[in-house]
PDB file of C-alpha atoms and ligand atoms in Angstrom:
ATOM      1  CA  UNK C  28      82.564 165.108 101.901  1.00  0.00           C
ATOM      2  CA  UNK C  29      82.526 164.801  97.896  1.00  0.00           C
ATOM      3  CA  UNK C  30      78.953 165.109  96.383  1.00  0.00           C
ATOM      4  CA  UNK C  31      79.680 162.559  93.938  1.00  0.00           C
ATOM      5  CA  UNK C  32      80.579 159.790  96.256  1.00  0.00           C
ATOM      6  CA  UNK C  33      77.694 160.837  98.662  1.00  0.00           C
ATOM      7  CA  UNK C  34      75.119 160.228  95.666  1.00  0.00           C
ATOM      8  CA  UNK C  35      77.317 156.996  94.544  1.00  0.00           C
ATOM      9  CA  UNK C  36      76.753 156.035  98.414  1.00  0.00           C
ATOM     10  CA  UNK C  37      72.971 156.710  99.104  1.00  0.00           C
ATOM     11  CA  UNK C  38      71.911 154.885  96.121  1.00  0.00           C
ATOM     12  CA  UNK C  39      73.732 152.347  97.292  1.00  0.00           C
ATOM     13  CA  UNK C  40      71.569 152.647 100.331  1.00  0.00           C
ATOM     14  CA  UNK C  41      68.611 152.435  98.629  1.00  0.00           C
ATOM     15  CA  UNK C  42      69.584 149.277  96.558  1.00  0.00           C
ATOM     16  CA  UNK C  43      69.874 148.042  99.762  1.00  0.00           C
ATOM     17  CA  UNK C  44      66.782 148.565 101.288  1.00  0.00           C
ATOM     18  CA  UNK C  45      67.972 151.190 103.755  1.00  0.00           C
ATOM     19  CA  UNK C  46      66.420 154.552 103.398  1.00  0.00           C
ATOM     20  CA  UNK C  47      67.091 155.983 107.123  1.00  0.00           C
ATOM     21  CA  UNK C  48      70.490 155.202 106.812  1.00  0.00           C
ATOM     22  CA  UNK C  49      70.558 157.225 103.330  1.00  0.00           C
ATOM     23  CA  UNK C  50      68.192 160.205 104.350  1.00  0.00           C
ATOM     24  CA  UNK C  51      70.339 160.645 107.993  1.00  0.00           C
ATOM     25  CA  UNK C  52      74.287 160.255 106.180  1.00  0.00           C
ATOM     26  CA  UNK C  53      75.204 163.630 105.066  1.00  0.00           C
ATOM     27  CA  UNK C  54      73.938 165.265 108.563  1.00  0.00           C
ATOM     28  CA  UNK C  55      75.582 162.263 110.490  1.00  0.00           C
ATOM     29  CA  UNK C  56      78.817 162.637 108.506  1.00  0.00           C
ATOM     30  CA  UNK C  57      78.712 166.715 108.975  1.00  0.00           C
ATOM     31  CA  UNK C  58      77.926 166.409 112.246  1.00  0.00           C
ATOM     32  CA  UNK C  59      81.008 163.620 112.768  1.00  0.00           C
ATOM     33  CA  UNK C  60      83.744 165.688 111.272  1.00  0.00           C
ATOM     34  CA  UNK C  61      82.519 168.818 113.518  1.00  0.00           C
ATOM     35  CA  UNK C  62      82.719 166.651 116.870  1.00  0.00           C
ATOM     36  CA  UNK C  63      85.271 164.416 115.546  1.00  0.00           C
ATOM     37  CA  UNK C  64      83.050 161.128 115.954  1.00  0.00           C
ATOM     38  CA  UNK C  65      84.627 157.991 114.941  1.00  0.00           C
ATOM     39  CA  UNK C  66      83.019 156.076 112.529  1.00  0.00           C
ATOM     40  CA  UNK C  67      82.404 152.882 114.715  1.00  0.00           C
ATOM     41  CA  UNK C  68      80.387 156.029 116.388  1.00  0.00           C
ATOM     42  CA  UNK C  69      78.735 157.118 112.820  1.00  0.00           C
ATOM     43  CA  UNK C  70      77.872 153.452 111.957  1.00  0.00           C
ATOM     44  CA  UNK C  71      76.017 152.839 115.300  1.00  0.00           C
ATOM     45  CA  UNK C  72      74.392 156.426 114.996  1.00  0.00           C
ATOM     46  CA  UNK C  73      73.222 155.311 110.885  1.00  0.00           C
ATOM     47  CA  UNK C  74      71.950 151.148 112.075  1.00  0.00           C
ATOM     48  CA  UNK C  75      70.557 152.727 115.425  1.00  0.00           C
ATOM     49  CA  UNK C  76      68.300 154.946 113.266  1.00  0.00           C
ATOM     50  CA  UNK C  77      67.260 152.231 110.254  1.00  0.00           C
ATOM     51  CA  UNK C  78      66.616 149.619 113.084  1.00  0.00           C
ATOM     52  CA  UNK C  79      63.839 152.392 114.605  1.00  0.00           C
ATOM     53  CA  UNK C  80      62.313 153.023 111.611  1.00  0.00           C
ATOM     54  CA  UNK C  81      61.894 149.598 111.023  1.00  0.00           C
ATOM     55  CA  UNK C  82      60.192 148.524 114.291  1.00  0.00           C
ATOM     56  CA  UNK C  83      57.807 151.703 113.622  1.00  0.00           C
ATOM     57  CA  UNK C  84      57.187 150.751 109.898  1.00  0.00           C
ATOM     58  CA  UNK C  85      55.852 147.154 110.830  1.00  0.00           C
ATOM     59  CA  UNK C  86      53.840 148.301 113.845  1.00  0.00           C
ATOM     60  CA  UNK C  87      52.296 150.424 111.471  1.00  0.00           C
ATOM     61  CA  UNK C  88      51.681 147.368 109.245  1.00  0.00           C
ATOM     62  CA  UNK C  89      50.686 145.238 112.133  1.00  0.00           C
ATOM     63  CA  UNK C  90      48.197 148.036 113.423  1.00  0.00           C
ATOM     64  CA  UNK C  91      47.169 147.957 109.429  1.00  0.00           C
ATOM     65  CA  UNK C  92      46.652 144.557 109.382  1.00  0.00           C
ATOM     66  CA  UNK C  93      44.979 144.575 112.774  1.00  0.00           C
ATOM     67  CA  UNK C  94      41.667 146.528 111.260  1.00  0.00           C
ATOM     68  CA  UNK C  95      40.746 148.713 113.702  1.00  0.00           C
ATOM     69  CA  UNK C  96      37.837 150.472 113.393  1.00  0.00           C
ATOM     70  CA  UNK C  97      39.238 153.974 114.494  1.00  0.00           C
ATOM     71  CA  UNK C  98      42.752 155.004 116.241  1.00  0.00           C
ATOM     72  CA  UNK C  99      42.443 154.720 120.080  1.00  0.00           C
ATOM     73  CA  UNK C 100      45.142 154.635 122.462  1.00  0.00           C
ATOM     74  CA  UNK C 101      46.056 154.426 126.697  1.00  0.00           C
ATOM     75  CA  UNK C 102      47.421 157.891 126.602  1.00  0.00           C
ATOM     76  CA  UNK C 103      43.324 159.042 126.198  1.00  0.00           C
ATOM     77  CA  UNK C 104      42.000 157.590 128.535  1.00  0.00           C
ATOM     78  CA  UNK C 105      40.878 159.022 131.692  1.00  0.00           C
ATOM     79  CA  UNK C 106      41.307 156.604 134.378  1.00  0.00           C
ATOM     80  CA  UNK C 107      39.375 159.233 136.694  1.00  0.00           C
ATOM     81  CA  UNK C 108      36.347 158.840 134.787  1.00  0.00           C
ATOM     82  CA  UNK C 109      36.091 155.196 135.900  1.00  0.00           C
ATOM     83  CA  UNK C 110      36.661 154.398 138.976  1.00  0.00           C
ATOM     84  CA  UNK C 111      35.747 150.648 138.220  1.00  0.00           C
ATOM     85  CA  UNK C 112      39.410 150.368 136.333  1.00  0.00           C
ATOM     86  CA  UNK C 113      43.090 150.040 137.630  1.00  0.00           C
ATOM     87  CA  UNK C 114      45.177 152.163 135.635  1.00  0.00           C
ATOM     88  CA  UNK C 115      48.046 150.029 137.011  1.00  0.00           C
ATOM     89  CA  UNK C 116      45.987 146.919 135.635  1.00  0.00           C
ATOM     90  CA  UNK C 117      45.657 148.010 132.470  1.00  0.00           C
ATOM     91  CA  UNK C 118      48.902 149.242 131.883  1.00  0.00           C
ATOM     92  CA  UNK C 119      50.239 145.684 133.274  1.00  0.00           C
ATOM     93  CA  UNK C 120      48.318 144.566 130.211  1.00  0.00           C
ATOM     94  CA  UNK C 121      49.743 146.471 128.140  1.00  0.00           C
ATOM     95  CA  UNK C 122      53.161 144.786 128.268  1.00  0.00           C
ATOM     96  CA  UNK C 123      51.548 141.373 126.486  1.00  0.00           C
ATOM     97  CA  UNK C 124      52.516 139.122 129.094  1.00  0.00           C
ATOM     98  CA  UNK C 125      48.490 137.731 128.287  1.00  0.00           C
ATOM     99  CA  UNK C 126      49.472 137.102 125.312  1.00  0.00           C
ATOM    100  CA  UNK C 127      52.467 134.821 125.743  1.00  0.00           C
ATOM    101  CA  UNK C 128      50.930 133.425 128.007  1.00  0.00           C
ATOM    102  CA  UNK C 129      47.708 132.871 125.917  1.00  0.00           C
ATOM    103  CA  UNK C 130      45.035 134.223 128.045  1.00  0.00           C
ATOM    104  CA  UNK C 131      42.267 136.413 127.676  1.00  0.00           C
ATOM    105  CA  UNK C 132      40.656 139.796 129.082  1.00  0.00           C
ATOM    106  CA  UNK C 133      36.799 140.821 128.961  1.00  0.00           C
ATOM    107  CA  UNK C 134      36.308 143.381 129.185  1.00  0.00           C
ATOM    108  CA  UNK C 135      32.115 143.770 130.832  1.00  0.00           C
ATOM    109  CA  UNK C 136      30.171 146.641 131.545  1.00  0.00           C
ATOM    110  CA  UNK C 137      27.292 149.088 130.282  1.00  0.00           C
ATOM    111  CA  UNK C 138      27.483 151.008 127.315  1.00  0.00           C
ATOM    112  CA  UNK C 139      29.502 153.934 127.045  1.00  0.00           C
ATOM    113  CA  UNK C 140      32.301 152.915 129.964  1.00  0.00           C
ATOM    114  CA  UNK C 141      35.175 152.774 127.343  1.00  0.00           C
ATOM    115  CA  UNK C 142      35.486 149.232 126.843  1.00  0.00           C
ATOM    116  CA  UNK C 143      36.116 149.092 122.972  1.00  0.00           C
ATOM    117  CA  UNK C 144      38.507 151.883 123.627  1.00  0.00           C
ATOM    118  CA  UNK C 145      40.500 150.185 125.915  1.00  0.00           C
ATOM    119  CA  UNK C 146      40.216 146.878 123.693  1.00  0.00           C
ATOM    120  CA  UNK C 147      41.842 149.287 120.789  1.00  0.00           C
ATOM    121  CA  UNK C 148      44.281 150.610 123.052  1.00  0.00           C
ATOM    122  CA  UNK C 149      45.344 147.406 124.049  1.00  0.00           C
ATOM    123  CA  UNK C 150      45.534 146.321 120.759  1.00  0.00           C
ATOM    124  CA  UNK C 151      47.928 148.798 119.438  1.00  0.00           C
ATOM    125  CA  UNK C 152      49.709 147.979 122.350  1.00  0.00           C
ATOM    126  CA  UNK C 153      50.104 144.640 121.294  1.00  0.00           C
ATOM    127  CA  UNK C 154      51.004 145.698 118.025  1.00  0.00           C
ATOM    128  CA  UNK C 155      53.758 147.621 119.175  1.00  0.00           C
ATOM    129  CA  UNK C 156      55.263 144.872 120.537  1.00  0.00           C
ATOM    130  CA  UNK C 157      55.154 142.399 117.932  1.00  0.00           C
ATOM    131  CA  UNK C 158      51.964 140.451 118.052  1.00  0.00           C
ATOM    132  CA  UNK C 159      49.846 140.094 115.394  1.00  0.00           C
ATOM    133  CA  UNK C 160      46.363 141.461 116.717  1.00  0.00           C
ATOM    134  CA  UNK C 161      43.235 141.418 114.623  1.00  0.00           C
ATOM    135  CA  UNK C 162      40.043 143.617 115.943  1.00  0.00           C
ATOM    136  CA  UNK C 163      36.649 142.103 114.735  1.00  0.00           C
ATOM    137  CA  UNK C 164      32.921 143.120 116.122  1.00  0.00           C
ATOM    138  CA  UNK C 165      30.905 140.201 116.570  1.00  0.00           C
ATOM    139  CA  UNK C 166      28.390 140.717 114.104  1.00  0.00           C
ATOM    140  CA  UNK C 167      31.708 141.052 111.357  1.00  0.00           C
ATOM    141  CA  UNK C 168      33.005 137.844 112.873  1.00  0.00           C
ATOM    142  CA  UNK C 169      29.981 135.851 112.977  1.00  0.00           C
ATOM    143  CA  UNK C 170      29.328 137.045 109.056  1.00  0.00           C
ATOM    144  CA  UNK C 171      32.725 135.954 108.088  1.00  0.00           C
ATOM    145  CA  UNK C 172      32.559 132.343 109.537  1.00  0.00           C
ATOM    146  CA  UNK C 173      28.986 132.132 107.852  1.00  0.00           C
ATOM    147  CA  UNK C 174      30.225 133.321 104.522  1.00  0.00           C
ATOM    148  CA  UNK C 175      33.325 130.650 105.224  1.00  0.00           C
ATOM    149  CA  UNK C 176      31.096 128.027 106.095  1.00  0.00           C
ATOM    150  CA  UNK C 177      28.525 128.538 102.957  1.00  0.00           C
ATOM    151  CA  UNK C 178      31.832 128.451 100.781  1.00  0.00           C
ATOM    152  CA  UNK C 179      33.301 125.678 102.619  1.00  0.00           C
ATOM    153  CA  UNK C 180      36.664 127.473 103.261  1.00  0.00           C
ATOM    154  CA  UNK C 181      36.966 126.849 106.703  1.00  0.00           C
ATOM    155  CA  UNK C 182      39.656 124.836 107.276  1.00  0.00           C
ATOM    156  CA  UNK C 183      41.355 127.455 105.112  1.00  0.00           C
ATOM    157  CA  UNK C 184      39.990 130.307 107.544  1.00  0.00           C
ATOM    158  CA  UNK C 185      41.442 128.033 110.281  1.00  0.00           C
ATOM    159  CA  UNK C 186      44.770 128.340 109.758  1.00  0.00           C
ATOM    160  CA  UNK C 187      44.379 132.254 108.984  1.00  0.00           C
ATOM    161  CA  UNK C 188      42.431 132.453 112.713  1.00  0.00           C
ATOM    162  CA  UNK C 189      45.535 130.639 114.241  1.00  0.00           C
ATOM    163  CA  UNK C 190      47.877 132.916 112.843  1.00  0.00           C
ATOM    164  CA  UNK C 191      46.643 136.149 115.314  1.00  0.00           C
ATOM    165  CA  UNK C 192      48.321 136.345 118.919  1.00  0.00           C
ATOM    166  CA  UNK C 193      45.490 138.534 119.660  1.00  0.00           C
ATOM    167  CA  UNK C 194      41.493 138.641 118.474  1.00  0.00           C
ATOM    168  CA  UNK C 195      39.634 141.133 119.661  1.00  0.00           C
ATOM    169  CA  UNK C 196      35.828 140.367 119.584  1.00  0.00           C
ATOM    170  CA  UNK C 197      34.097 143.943 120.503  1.00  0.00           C
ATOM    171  CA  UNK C 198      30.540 143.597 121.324  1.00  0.00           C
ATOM    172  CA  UNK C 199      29.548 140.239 121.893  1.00  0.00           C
ATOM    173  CA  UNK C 200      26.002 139.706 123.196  1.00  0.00           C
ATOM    174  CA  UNK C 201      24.239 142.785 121.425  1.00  0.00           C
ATOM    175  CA  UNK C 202      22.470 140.948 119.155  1.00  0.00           C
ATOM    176  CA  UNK C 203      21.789 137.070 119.351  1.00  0.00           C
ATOM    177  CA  UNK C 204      22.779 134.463 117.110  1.00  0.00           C
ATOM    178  CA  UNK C 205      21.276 131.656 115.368  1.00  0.00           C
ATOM    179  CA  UNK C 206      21.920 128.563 116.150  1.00  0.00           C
ATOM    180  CA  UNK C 207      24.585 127.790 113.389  1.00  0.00           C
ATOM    181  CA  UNK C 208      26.190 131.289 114.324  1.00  0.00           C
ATOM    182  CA  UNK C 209      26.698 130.018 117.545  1.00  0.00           C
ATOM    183  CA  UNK C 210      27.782 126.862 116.909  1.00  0.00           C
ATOM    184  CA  UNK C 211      30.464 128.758 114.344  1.00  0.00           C
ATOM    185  CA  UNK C 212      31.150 130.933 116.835  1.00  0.00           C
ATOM    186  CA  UNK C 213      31.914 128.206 119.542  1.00  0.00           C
ATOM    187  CA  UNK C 214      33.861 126.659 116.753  1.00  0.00           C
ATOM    188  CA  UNK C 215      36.159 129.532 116.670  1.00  0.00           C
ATOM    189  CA  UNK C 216      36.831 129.626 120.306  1.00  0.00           C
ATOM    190  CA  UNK C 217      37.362 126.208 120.286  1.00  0.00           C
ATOM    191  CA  UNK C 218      39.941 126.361 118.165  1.00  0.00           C
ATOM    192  CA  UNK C 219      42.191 129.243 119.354  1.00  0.00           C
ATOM    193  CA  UNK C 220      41.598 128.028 122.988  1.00  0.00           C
ATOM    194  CA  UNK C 221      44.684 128.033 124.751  1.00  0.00           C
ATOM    195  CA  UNK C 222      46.501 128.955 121.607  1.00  0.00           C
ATOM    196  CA  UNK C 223      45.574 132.746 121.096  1.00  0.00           C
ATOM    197  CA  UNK C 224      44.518 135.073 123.159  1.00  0.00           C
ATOM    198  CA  UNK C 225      40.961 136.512 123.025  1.00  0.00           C
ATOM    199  CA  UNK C 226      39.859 140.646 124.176  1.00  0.00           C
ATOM    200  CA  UNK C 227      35.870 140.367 124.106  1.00  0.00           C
ATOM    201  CA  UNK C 228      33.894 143.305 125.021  1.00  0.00           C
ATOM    202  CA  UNK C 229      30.600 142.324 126.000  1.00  0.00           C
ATOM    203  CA  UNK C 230      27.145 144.401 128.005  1.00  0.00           C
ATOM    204  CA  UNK C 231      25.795 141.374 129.418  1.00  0.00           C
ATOM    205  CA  UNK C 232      26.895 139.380 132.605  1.00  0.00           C
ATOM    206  CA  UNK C 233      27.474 135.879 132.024  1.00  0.00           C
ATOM    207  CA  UNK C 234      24.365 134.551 133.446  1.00  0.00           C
ATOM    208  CA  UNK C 235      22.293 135.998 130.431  1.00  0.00           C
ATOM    209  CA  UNK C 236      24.878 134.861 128.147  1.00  0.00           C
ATOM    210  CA  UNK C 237      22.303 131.709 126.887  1.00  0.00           C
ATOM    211  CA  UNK C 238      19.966 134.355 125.458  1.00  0.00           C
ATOM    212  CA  UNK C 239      22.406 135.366 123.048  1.00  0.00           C
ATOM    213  CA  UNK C 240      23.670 131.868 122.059  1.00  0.00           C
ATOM    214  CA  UNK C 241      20.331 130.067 122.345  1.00  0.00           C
ATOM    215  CA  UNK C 242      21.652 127.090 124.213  1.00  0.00           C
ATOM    216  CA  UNK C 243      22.964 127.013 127.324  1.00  0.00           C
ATOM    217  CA  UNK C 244      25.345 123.603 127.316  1.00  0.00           C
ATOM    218  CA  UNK C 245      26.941 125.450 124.436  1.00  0.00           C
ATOM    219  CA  UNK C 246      27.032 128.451 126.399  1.00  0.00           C
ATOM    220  CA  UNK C 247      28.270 126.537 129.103  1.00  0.00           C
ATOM    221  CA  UNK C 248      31.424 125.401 126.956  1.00  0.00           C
ATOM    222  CA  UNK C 249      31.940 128.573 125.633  1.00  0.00           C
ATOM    223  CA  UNK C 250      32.293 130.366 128.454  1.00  0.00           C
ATOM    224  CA  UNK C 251      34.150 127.469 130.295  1.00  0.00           C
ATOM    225  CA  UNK C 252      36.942 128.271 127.483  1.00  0.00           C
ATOM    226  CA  UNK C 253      36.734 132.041 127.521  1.00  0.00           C
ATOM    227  CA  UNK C 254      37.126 132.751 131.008  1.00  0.00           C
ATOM    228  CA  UNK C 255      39.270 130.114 131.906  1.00  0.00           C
ATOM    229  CA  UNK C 256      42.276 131.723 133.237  1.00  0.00           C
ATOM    230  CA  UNK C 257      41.223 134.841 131.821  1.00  0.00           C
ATOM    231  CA  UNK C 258      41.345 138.638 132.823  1.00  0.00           C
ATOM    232  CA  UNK C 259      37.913 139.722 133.651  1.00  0.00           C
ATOM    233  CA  UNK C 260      37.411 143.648 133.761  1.00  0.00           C
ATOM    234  CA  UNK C 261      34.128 145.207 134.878  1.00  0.00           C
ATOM    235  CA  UNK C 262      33.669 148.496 133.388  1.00  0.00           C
ATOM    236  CA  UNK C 263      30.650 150.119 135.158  1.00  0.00           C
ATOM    237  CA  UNK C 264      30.483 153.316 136.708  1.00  0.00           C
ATOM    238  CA  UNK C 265      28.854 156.113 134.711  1.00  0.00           C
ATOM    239  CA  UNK C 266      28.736 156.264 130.940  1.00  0.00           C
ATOM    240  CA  UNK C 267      31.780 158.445 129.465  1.00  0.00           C
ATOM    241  CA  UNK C 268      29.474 159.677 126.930  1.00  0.00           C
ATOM    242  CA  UNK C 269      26.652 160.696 129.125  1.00  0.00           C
ATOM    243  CA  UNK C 270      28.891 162.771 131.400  1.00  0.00           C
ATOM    244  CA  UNK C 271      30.807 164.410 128.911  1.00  0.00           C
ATOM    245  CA  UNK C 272      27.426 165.073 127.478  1.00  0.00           C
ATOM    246  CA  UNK C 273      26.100 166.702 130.837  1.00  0.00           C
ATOM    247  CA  UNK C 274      28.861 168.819 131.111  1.00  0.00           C
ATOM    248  CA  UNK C 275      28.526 170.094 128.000  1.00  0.00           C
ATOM    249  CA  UNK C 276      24.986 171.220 128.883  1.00  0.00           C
ATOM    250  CA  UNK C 277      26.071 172.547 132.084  1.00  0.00           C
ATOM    251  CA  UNK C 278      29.301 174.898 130.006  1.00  0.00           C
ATOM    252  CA  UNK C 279      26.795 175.518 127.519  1.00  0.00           C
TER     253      UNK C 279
HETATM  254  P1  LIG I 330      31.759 151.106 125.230  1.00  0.00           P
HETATM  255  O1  LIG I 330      32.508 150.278 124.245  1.00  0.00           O
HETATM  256  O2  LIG I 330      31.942 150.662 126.659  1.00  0.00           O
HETATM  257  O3  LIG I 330      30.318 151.279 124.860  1.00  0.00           O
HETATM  258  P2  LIG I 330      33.406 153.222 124.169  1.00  0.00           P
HETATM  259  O4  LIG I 330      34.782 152.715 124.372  1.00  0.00           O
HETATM  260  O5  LIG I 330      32.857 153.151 122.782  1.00  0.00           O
HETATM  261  O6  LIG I 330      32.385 152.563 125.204  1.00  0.00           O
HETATM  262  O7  LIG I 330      33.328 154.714 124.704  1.00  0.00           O
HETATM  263  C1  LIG I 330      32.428 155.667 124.189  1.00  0.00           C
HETATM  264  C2  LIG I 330      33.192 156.965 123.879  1.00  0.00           C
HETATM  265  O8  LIG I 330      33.646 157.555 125.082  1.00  0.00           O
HETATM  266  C3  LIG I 330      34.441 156.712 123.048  1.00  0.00           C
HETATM  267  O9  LIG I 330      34.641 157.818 122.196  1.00  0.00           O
HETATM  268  C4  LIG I 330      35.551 156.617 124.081  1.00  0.00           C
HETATM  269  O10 LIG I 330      36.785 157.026 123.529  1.00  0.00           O
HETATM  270  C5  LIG I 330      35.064 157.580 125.151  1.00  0.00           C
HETATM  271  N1  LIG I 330      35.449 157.161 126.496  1.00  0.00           N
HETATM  272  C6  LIG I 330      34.793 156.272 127.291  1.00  0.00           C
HETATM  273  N2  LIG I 330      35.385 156.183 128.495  1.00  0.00           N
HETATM  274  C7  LIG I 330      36.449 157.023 128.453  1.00  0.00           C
HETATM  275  C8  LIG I 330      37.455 157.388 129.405  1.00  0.00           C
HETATM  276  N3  LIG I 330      37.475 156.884 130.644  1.00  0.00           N
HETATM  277  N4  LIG I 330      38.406 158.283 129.002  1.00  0.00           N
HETATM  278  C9  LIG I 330      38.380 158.814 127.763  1.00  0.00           C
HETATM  279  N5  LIG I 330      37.450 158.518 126.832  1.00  0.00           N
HETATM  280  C10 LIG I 330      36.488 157.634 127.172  1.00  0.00           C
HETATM  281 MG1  LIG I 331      31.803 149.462 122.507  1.00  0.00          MG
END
């Protein structure tokens, strides 16, 4: 292997626009003429490695993108702890098949049961696998449709909403809206109904839904479109945070 023409080479590689396939030559090339590898062998070794680092690179921009508020993932969670949850259910989820098929999952249950971290987990799932997830809370969403609305740029938020496979709306029903949030908020269901999938966390059952949204034939629609076909998850058992707080007391 001539230095030269190794340099001349990775350069190359990095005119190209393919940096794993320039860090990984001179080991892949050493380790060829040791084991005699051919070099249809080499060349599948070299693409095998830039095509990983590619998928990884754009889940990491996807999971960017995506706005989570903190890193949370399936591997965490301790199905033990809630005895409310399939493991095998969530995991299921976890392949997307929601997605494609444009349905939704609530996830509904007391504080503390691990519903925004399974809404994160699931979204980094879904970023893994190519959909373009975005996580909001519902006080951040219902903000940025005012601040749309008041600049009268919503039909240019619309297509942006449209774009996501996957919004995740975590906490909906902690604090209740006014009566244009609502209506802004129905709006944006509306629109992504049966053409994006929706995660919503939320603490309150659906009868007490019409508290938060002030009018219950809007509430009516809304939920009509949320749950229709959709996953719903109750997430009750004890709180995650109490218990691990009690046994911290009790090892103290
Ligand atoms: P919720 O959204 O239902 O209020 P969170 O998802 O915020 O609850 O959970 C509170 C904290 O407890 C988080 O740090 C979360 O990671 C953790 N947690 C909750 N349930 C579990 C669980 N079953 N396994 C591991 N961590 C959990
Ligand atoms: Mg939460």
């Amino acid at each position: 292997m001539n230095p030269a023409d190794l340099g001349v080479v990775q350069a190359y590689l990095k005119d190209l626009r393919l940096p794993a396939i320039a860090r990984m030559l001179p080991d892949t090339l050493r380790d060829a003429e040791q084991h005699g590898r051919s070099p249809l062998d080499v060349l599948r070794v070299l693409l095998e490695a830039e095509l990983e680092q590619r998928q990884k690179n754009q889940s990491q921009r996807r999971i960017q993108a995506a706005k989570f508020p903190y890193a949370k993932g399936l591997e965490t969670f301790d199905f033990t702890a809630n005895p409310d949850l399939k493991k095998s259910q969530i995991f299921t989820l976890a392949q997307g098949d929601y997605i494609r098929q444009r349905r939704s999952v609530i996830f509904l249950g007391n504080s503390g049961r691990g519903k925004t971290h399974l809404a994160i987990a699931l979204g980094r799932e879904a970023c893994y696998r190519g959909f373009k997830v975005r996580f909001y809370t519902a006080a951040g969403l219902v903000n940025e449709l005012v601040t749309a609305q008041n600049d009268q740029q919503l039909m240019k938020f619309e297509t942006r909403w449209l774009k996501w496979d996957l919004v995740i709306i975590d906490e909906l029903g902690y604090i209740p809206l006014r009566k244009l949030e609502a209506e802004l908020l129905f709006q944006f269901f509306s629109l992504r109904y049966e053409r994006g999938s929706f995660i919503v966390t939320t603490n309150l059952n659906f009868d007490r839904w019409s508290d938060v949204f002030g009018d219950a034939q809007l509430t009516a629609a809304l939920l009509d479109r949320l749950t229709h076909k959709a996953v719903i998850i109750t997430t009750n058992g004890e709180s995650y945070r109490f218990r691990e707080s009690m046994k911290a007391q009790t090892t103290d």
